[in-house]
């Protein structure tokens, strides 16, 4: 999936049974944040319960909150921040261009410093990111519906002239 949305929907995934040796830590967990490291810049999504157990593809990195940290980190905040225009300059400077494809190394990503506000502010930002995405999806559906209406009207008009 190309991480267009803030959360991954399990219906968007392709599945195939794999037999893999040494699979500890390979599978995604609920709350992991997937980040593109090749191609599209600033795409990040949170793994939900239905998606947990999948395996990230090669052009993605996984940000996993370590349990027991002194400070709490909300995955939706991290994904939203990484997708935000406000954080774009910080993230964009790490991407490099090679053979027409933008990429970021895992080492650079591991050294990325993100602002970490209080838990309450992370929740507020996450709620704002979710609300913004819902608004954007509703707007996209409205534009598509109106475009369809115009196209249907145009087809009807053209058919009348024949």
PDB file of C-alpha atoms in Angstrom:
ATOM      1  CA  UNK A   1       0.000   0.000   0.000  1.00  0.00           C
ATOM      2  CA  UNK A   2       1.268   3.496  -0.650  1.00  0.00           C
ATOM      3  CA  UNK A   3       0.460   5.019   2.760  1.00  0.00           C
ATOM      4  CA  UNK A   4      -1.981   7.599   1.430  1.00  0.00           C
ATOM      5  CA  UNK A   5      -4.038   7.501   4.637  1.00  0.00           C
ATOM      6  CA  UNK A   6      -3.115   8.034   8.273  1.00  0.00           C
ATOM      7  CA  UNK A   7      -4.111   4.461   9.153  1.00  0.00           C
ATOM      8  CA  UNK A   8      -3.867   1.307   7.068  1.00  0.00           C
ATOM      9  CA  UNK A   9      -7.084  -0.551   6.323  1.00  0.00           C
ATOM     10  CA  UNK A  10      -6.762  -4.334   6.209  1.00  0.00           C
ATOM     11  CA  UNK A  11      -8.911  -4.477   3.048  1.00  0.00           C
ATOM     12  CA  UNK A  12      -6.134  -2.659   1.168  1.00  0.00           C
ATOM     13  CA  UNK A  13      -3.561  -5.391   1.708  1.00  0.00           C
ATOM     14  CA  UNK A  14      -2.551  -8.237  -0.520  1.00  0.00           C
ATOM     15  CA  UNK A  15      -1.802 -11.458   1.295  1.00  0.00           C
ATOM     16  CA  UNK A  16       0.375 -14.421   0.558  1.00  0.00           C
ATOM     17  CA  UNK A  17       1.489 -17.158   2.937  1.00  0.00           C
ATOM     18  CA  UNK A  18       5.234 -17.157   3.471  1.00  0.00           C
ATOM     19  CA  UNK A  19       7.415 -19.661   5.233  1.00  0.00           C
ATOM     20  CA  UNK A  20      10.260 -17.739   6.790  1.00  0.00           C
ATOM     21  CA  UNK A  21      13.015 -18.780   9.160  1.00  0.00           C
ATOM     22  CA  UNK A  22      13.988 -16.342  11.934  1.00  0.00           C
ATOM     23  CA  UNK A  23      10.804 -14.279  11.912  1.00  0.00           C
ATOM     24  CA  UNK A  24      11.164 -12.692  15.367  1.00  0.00           C
ATOM     25  CA  UNK A  25      10.560  -8.958  15.062  1.00  0.00           C
ATOM     26  CA  UNK A  26       9.732  -9.223  11.368  1.00  0.00           C
ATOM     27  CA  UNK A  27       5.976  -8.835  11.664  1.00  0.00           C
ATOM     28  CA  UNK A  28       4.250  -5.505  12.161  1.00  0.00           C
ATOM     29  CA  UNK A  29       2.604  -4.785  15.487  1.00  0.00           C
ATOM     30  CA  UNK A  30      -0.443  -2.657  16.163  1.00  0.00           C
ATOM     31  CA  UNK A  31       0.777   0.895  16.728  1.00  0.00           C
ATOM     32  CA  UNK A  32       3.872   0.585  14.517  1.00  0.00           C
ATOM     33  CA  UNK A  33       4.386   3.577  12.228  1.00  0.00           C
ATOM     34  CA  UNK A  34       5.335   2.730   8.638  1.00  0.00           C
ATOM     35  CA  UNK A  35       7.429   5.357   6.879  1.00  0.00           C
ATOM     36  CA  UNK A  36       8.385   5.439   3.204  1.00  0.00           C
ATOM     37  CA  UNK A  37      12.133   5.479   2.668  1.00  0.00           C
ATOM     38  CA  UNK A  38      12.124   5.364  -1.156  1.00  0.00           C
ATOM     39  CA  UNK A  39       9.982   7.172  -3.661  1.00  0.00           C
ATOM     40  CA  UNK A  40       7.223   9.296  -2.165  1.00  0.00           C
ATOM     41  CA  UNK A  41       8.305  11.713   0.529  1.00  0.00           C
ATOM     42  CA  UNK A  42       6.417  12.231   3.769  1.00  0.00           C
ATOM     43  CA  UNK A  43       4.164   9.225   3.754  1.00  0.00           C
ATOM     44  CA  UNK A  44       3.571   7.535   7.082  1.00  0.00           C
ATOM     45  CA  UNK A  45       0.728   5.444   8.481  1.00  0.00           C
ATOM     46  CA  UNK A  46      -0.105   3.655  11.719  1.00  0.00           C
ATOM     47  CA  UNK A  47      -0.646  -0.114  11.703  1.00  0.00           C
ATOM     48  CA  UNK A  48      -4.060  -1.044  13.116  1.00  0.00           C
ATOM     49  CA  UNK A  49      -5.107  -4.328  14.775  1.00  0.00           C
ATOM     50  CA  UNK A  50      -6.394  -5.803  11.521  1.00  0.00           C
ATOM     51  CA  UNK A  51      -3.080  -5.100   9.773  1.00  0.00           C
ATOM     52  CA  UNK A  52      -0.841  -6.359  12.580  1.00  0.00           C
ATOM     53  CA  UNK A  53       1.071  -9.464  11.546  1.00  0.00           C
ATOM     54  CA  UNK A  54       1.792  -8.173   8.032  1.00  0.00           C
ATOM     55  CA  UNK A  55       5.360  -7.616   6.838  1.00  0.00           C
ATOM     56  CA  UNK A  56       6.618  -4.214   5.677  1.00  0.00           C
ATOM     57  CA  UNK A  57       7.965  -4.083   2.139  1.00  0.00           C
ATOM     58  CA  UNK A  58      11.510  -3.072   1.287  1.00  0.00           C
ATOM     59  CA  UNK A  59      10.807   0.636   0.660  1.00  0.00           C
ATOM     60  CA  UNK A  60       9.396   1.155   4.167  1.00  0.00           C
ATOM     61  CA  UNK A  61      10.871   1.627   7.594  1.00  0.00           C
ATOM     62  CA  UNK A  62       9.115   0.768  10.830  1.00  0.00           C
ATOM     63  CA  UNK A  63       9.036   3.108  13.803  1.00  0.00           C
ATOM     64  CA  UNK A  64       8.114   1.094  16.893  1.00  0.00           C
ATOM     65  CA  UNK A  65       7.593   2.670  20.281  1.00  0.00           C
ATOM     66  CA  UNK A  66       9.648   0.836  22.879  1.00  0.00           C
ATOM     67  CA  UNK A  67       7.493  -0.157  25.861  1.00  0.00           C
ATOM     68  CA  UNK A  68       8.590   1.228  29.206  1.00  0.00           C
ATOM     69  CA  UNK A  69      10.097   4.477  27.983  1.00  0.00           C
ATOM     70  CA  UNK A  70      10.175   7.362  30.445  1.00  0.00           C
ATOM     71  CA  UNK A  71       8.103   9.428  28.011  1.00  0.00           C
ATOM     72  CA  UNK A  72       4.993   8.246  26.157  1.00  0.00           C
ATOM     73  CA  UNK A  73       4.846   8.459  22.375  1.00  0.00           C
ATOM     74  CA  UNK A  74       1.534   8.351  20.497  1.00  0.00           C
ATOM     75  CA  UNK A  75       1.932   6.638  17.087  1.00  0.00           C
ATOM     76  CA  UNK A  76      -0.790   8.775  15.433  1.00  0.00           C
ATOM     77  CA  UNK A  77       1.104  11.880  16.521  1.00  0.00           C
ATOM     78  CA  UNK A  78       4.340  10.545  14.977  1.00  0.00           C
ATOM     79  CA  UNK A  79       2.634   9.569  11.698  1.00  0.00           C
ATOM     80  CA  UNK A  80       0.793  12.887  11.506  1.00  0.00           C
ATOM     81  CA  UNK A  81       3.944  14.857  12.262  1.00  0.00           C
ATOM     82  CA  UNK A  82       5.925  13.023   9.588  1.00  0.00           C
ATOM     83  CA  UNK A  83       3.157  13.805   7.070  1.00  0.00           C
ATOM     84  CA  UNK A  84       2.789  17.459   8.080  1.00  0.00           C
ATOM     85  CA  UNK A  85       3.881  20.508   6.108  1.00  0.00           C
ATOM     86  CA  UNK A  86       5.353  21.961   9.300  1.00  0.00           C
ATOM     87  CA  UNK A  87       7.830  19.072   9.574  1.00  0.00           C
ATOM     88  CA  UNK A  88       8.492  18.921   5.818  1.00  0.00           C
ATOM     89  CA  UNK A  89      11.736  20.974   5.813  1.00  0.00           C
ATOM     90  CA  UNK A  90      13.268  18.788   8.541  1.00  0.00           C
ATOM     91  CA  UNK A  91      12.391  15.547   6.764  1.00  0.00           C
ATOM     92  CA  UNK A  92      13.020  16.729   3.196  1.00  0.00           C
ATOM     93  CA  UNK A  93      16.628  17.691   3.917  1.00  0.00           C
ATOM     94  CA  UNK A  94      17.378  14.045   4.792  1.00  0.00           C
ATOM     95  CA  UNK A  95      16.080  12.635   1.510  1.00  0.00           C
ATOM     96  CA  UNK A  96      18.595  12.298  -1.269  1.00  0.00           C
ATOM     97  CA  UNK A  97      17.999  11.977  -4.986  1.00  0.00           C
ATOM     98  CA  UNK A  98      19.513   9.042  -6.842  1.00  0.00           C
ATOM     99  CA  UNK A  99      18.575   7.774 -10.274  1.00  0.00           C
ATOM    100  CA  UNK A 100      15.348   9.735 -10.196  1.00  0.00           C
ATOM    101  CA  UNK A 101      14.124   8.258  -6.912  1.00  0.00           C
ATOM    102  CA  UNK A 102      14.201  10.073  -3.601  1.00  0.00           C
ATOM    103  CA  UNK A 103      15.357   7.990  -0.664  1.00  0.00           C
ATOM    104  CA  UNK A 104      16.422   8.238   2.950  1.00  0.00           C
ATOM    105  CA  UNK A 105      18.765   5.824   4.675  1.00  0.00           C
ATOM    106  CA  UNK A 106      17.692   3.966   7.795  1.00  0.00           C
ATOM    107  CA  UNK A 107      20.674   5.499   9.602  1.00  0.00           C
ATOM    108  CA  UNK A 108      19.460   9.020   8.766  1.00  0.00           C
ATOM    109  CA  UNK A 109      15.939   8.107   9.814  1.00  0.00           C
ATOM    110  CA  UNK A 110      17.208   6.635  13.088  1.00  0.00           C
ATOM    111  CA  UNK A 111      18.976   9.927  13.851  1.00  0.00           C
ATOM    112  CA  UNK A 112      15.909  12.049  13.062  1.00  0.00           C
ATOM    113  CA  UNK A 113      14.898  14.202  16.007  1.00  0.00           C
ATOM    114  CA  UNK A 114      11.206  14.906  16.418  1.00  0.00           C
ATOM    115  CA  UNK A 115       9.556  17.331  18.826  1.00  0.00           C
ATOM    116  CA  UNK A 116       7.817  15.390  21.578  1.00  0.00           C
ATOM    117  CA  UNK A 117       5.224  17.464  23.440  1.00  0.00           C
ATOM    118  CA  UNK A 118       3.264  16.286  26.466  1.00  0.00           C
ATOM    119  CA  UNK A 119       0.925  13.286  26.094  1.00  0.00           C
ATOM    120  CA  UNK A 120      -2.075  15.636  26.114  1.00  0.00           C
ATOM    121  CA  UNK A 121      -0.654  17.761  23.283  1.00  0.00           C
ATOM    122  CA  UNK A 122       0.240  14.631  21.294  1.00  0.00           C
ATOM    123  CA  UNK A 123      -3.392  13.505  21.660  1.00  0.00           C
ATOM    124  CA  UNK A 124      -4.635  16.923  20.550  1.00  0.00           C
ATOM    125  CA  UNK A 125      -2.350  16.905  17.487  1.00  0.00           C
ATOM    126  CA  UNK A 126      -3.354  13.322  16.655  1.00  0.00           C
ATOM    127  CA  UNK A 127      -7.051  14.257  16.900  1.00  0.00           C
ATOM    128  CA  UNK A 128      -6.421  17.242  14.608  1.00  0.00           C
ATOM    129  CA  UNK A 129      -4.561  15.046  12.085  1.00  0.00           C
ATOM    130  CA  UNK A 130      -7.439  12.519  12.078  1.00  0.00           C
ATOM    131  CA  UNK A 131     -10.069  15.274  11.723  1.00  0.00           C
ATOM    132  CA  UNK A 132      -8.111  16.849   8.860  1.00  0.00           C
ATOM    133  CA  UNK A 133      -7.836  13.513   7.074  1.00  0.00           C
ATOM    134  CA  UNK A 134     -11.573  12.849   7.474  1.00  0.00           C
ATOM    135  CA  UNK A 135     -12.314  16.304   6.069  1.00  0.00           C
ATOM    136  CA  UNK A 136      -9.948  15.683   3.133  1.00  0.00           C
ATOM    137  CA  UNK A 137     -11.595  12.316   2.387  1.00  0.00           C
ATOM    138  CA  UNK A 138     -15.076  13.844   2.533  1.00  0.00           C
ATOM    139  CA  UNK A 139     -13.919  16.661   0.251  1.00  0.00           C
ATOM    140  CA  UNK A 140     -12.442  14.166  -2.229  1.00  0.00           C
ATOM    141  CA  UNK A 141     -15.732  12.241  -2.290  1.00  0.00           C
ATOM    142  CA  UNK A 142     -17.681  15.465  -2.823  1.00  0.00           C
ATOM    143  CA  UNK A 143     -15.438  16.551  -5.697  1.00  0.00           C
ATOM    144  CA  UNK A 144     -15.697  13.092  -7.281  1.00  0.00           C
ATOM    145  CA  UNK A 145     -19.498  13.072  -6.942  1.00  0.00           C
ATOM    146  CA  UNK A 146     -19.778  16.545  -8.485  1.00  0.00           C
ATOM    147  CA  UNK A 147     -17.423  15.616 -11.283  1.00  0.00           C
ATOM    148  CA  UNK A 148     -19.549  12.534 -11.998  1.00  0.00           C
ATOM    149  CA  UNK A 149     -22.719  14.689 -12.077  1.00  0.00           C
ATOM    150  CA  UNK A 150     -21.132  17.123 -14.524  1.00  0.00           C
ATOM    151  CA  UNK A 151     -19.873  14.295 -16.736  1.00  0.00           C
ATOM    152  CA  UNK A 152     -23.300  12.620 -16.743  1.00  0.00           C
ATOM    153  CA  UNK A 153     -24.973  15.915 -17.625  1.00  0.00           C
ATOM    154  CA  UNK A 154     -22.472  16.473 -20.409  1.00  0.00           C
ATOM    155  CA  UNK A 155     -23.067  12.975 -21.789  1.00  0.00           C
ATOM    156  CA  UNK A 156     -26.834  13.607 -21.707  1.00  0.00           C
ATOM    157  CA  UNK A 157     -26.374  16.958 -23.461  1.00  0.00           C
ATOM    158  CA  UNK A 158     -24.181  15.419 -26.146  1.00  0.00           C
ATOM    159  CA  UNK A 159     -26.657  12.565 -26.627  1.00  0.00           C
ATOM    160  CA  UNK A 160     -29.497  15.088 -27.171  1.00  0.00           C
ATOM    161  CA  UNK A 161     -27.564  16.672 -30.012  1.00  0.00           C
ATOM    162  CA  UNK A 162     -27.260  13.421 -31.952  1.00  0.00           C
TER     163      UNK A 162
END
